[in-house]
Amino acid sequence: MAKSQWSFKTALEVSAALKARKVSAVELAQDAIARIERHDGKINAICVRDFERGLQAARAADAALARGDAKPLLGIPLTVKESYNIAGLPTTWGFVPQKDFKPAEDALAICRVKDAGGVILGKTNVPVGLGDWQSYNDIYGTTNNPYNLGRTPGGSSGGSAAALAAGYGALSLGS
């Protein structure tokens, strides 16, 4: 898989680069989005994309960095497990009857990530009810291990594990 200089950096490395103005939050988000668009057709880690709002959050992070603001996740692109409520995005836990459920408000963990300046680019796939050793459900399909597409990245937070292993951002919120 093709990679950029930012694909597999740690959150600490990305944060330091942002503070030193070696890269902008928008550039990091665009890099991660491009990587998702290039590779996720085969991996299927990102089941719900939220690129537009992610880029808005990245622009806001760049403005905050320019003002000298300091927050723990400021400008860092990340993904979150599908089971966390994000206002306006589907939260299904892999249950088909829930496929049209879109919460009106963010889960507490998501509020905290956003308050810390994290740039959420999307939600990662899960097994039904979060209770299997692989990440498959009838809504989003199967998530594959980025290093061997014939293998699983694991269950419950398998989509988050695959997203990290594929370099889709420095962090992914699982559970």
C-alpha positions as a printed Julia matrix, in Angstrom:
175×3 Matrix{Float64}:
   0.0     0.0    0.0
   1.31    3.42  -0.95
   1.87    5.7    2.0
   2.72    9.3    2.77
   5.14   10.54   5.4
   2.14   10.9    7.79
   0.37    7.55   7.29
   1.87    5.69  10.22
   2.99    8.47  12.56
   1.93    8.29  16.19
  -0.45   10.8   17.68
   2.49   12.35  19.56
   4.5    12.72  16.35
   1.54   14.23  14.48
   0.8    16.6   17.36
   4.41   17.78  17.46
   4.42   18.32  13.67
   1.2    20.35  13.93
   2.62   22.54  16.7
   5.85   23.05  14.74
   3.8    23.96  11.64
   5.42   21.19   9.59
   1.92   20.17   8.48
  -1.6    21.54   8.86
  -4.61   19.74  10.24
  -6.28   20.1    6.83
  -3.29   18.48   5.12
  -3.38   15.59   7.6
  -7.12   15.11   7.14
  -6.82   15.25   3.35
  -3.96   12.74   3.48
  -5.98   10.31   5.61
  -9.09   10.77   3.43
  -7.07   10.08   0.28
  -5.65    6.94   1.88
  -9.15    5.75   2.87
 -10.45    6.41  -0.63
  -7.47    4.56  -2.18
  -7.46    1.47   0.01
 -10.71    0.99   1.88
 -12.57   -0.67  -0.98
 -10.67   -3.86  -0.14
 -10.27   -3.39   3.62
 -13.76   -2.06   4.44
 -12.76   -0.59   7.8
 -14.61    2.73   7.41
 -18.32    1.98   7.27
 -19.55    5.58   7.69
 -17.55    8.41   6.16
 -17.81   11.92   7.57
 -15.22   13.7    5.46
 -16.99   17.04   5.07
 -17.42   17.61   8.8
 -13.94   16.21   9.36
 -12.46   18.82   7.03
 -14.48   21.54   8.78
 -13.05   20.37  12.11
  -9.55   20.38  10.59
  -9.97   23.98   9.39
 -11.17   24.95  12.88
  -8.14   23.16  14.39
  -5.77   25.06  12.11
  -7.36   28.34  13.19
  -7.05   27.31  16.85
  -3.4    26.33  16.36
  -2.74   29.71  14.72
  -4.2    31.42  17.84
  -1.88   29.36  20.03
  -4.58   27.13  21.48
  -3.4    23.88  23.03
  -5.63   20.83  23.32
  -4.54   17.2   23.61
  -5.92   16.05  20.23
  -5.95   19.35  18.38
  -5.87   18.68  14.63
  -5.25   14.94  14.85
  -7.33   12.93  12.33
  -9.01    9.85  13.77
 -11.8     7.37  13.34
 -14.27    6.0   15.9
 -16.09    2.73  16.38
 -19.52    2.63  14.74
 -21.22    1.95  18.08
 -20.47    5.48  19.36
 -23.28    7.94  18.69
 -22.29   10.85  16.46
 -25.12   13.27  15.78
 -26.57   12.73  12.32
 -24.6     9.57  11.5
 -25.94    6.01  11.65
 -25.34    4.02  14.81
 -26.42    0.41  14.32
 -24.11   -1.88  16.3
 -24.46   -4.01  13.14
 -28.17   -4.69  13.73
 -30.16   -4.43  10.47
 -33.32   -3.09  12.21
 -31.19   -0.14  13.44
 -29.84    0.79   9.97
 -31.87    4.02   9.82
 -31.14    5.18  13.37
 -29.29    8.5   13.46
 -28.85    9.97  16.94
 -29.54   13.64  17.56
 -26.54   14.11  19.84
 -23.02   12.85  20.34
 -22.04   10.23  22.89
 -20.03   11.54  25.85
 -16.82    9.98  24.51
 -17.34   11.73  21.17
 -17.99   15.05  22.94
 -14.71   14.63  24.77
 -12.79   13.77  21.59
 -14.23   16.85  19.86
 -13.59   19.07  22.9
  -9.97   17.87  22.84
  -9.71   19.0   19.19
  -9.83   15.59  17.49
 -10.76   15.54  13.8
 -13.22   12.66  13.29
 -13.21   11.38   9.7
 -15.63    8.48  10.05
 -16.89    5.43  11.86
 -15.35    1.96  11.77
 -17.05   -1.38  11.19
 -18.18   -3.74  13.95
 -19.64   -7.23  14.31
 -23.34   -7.58  15.15
 -23.88   -6.5   18.74
 -20.11   -5.98  19.03
 -19.86   -9.63  20.05
 -17.79  -11.65  17.6
 -14.14  -12.41  16.84
 -14.41  -10.77  13.41
 -16.05   -7.6   12.1
 -18.96   -8.55   9.86
 -22.57   -7.47   9.73
 -25.29   -7.49   7.06
 -25.31   -3.68   6.8
 -21.63   -2.96   6.14
 -20.15   -6.35   5.25
 -16.76   -7.74   6.28
 -13.7    -5.83   7.43
 -10.45   -7.4    6.24
  -6.98   -7.33   7.75
  -4.97   -4.77   5.75
  -1.88   -7.0    5.83
  -3.7   -10.11   4.6
  -7.14   -9.52   3.09
  -8.06  -13.17   3.71
  -7.77  -12.69   7.47
  -9.77  -10.81  10.07
  -8.52   -7.8   12.04
 -10.54   -9.13  14.97
 -13.94   -8.38  16.34
 -15.73   -5.76  18.31
 -13.22   -3.0   17.44
 -11.89   -4.8   14.35
 -12.76   -1.89  12.08
 -10.77    0.43  14.33
  -7.85   -2.0   14.4
  -7.88   -2.24  10.59
  -8.1     1.55  10.24
  -5.0     2.0   12.42
  -3.12   -0.79  10.68
  -3.95    0.76   7.3
  -2.71    4.21   8.36
  -6.09    5.96   8.2
  -5.16    8.29  11.06
  -3.03    8.33  14.18
  -5.87    7.22  16.46
  -9.08    5.2   16.39
 -11.52    5.1   19.27
 -12.57    1.54  20.09
 -13.93   -0.07  23.24
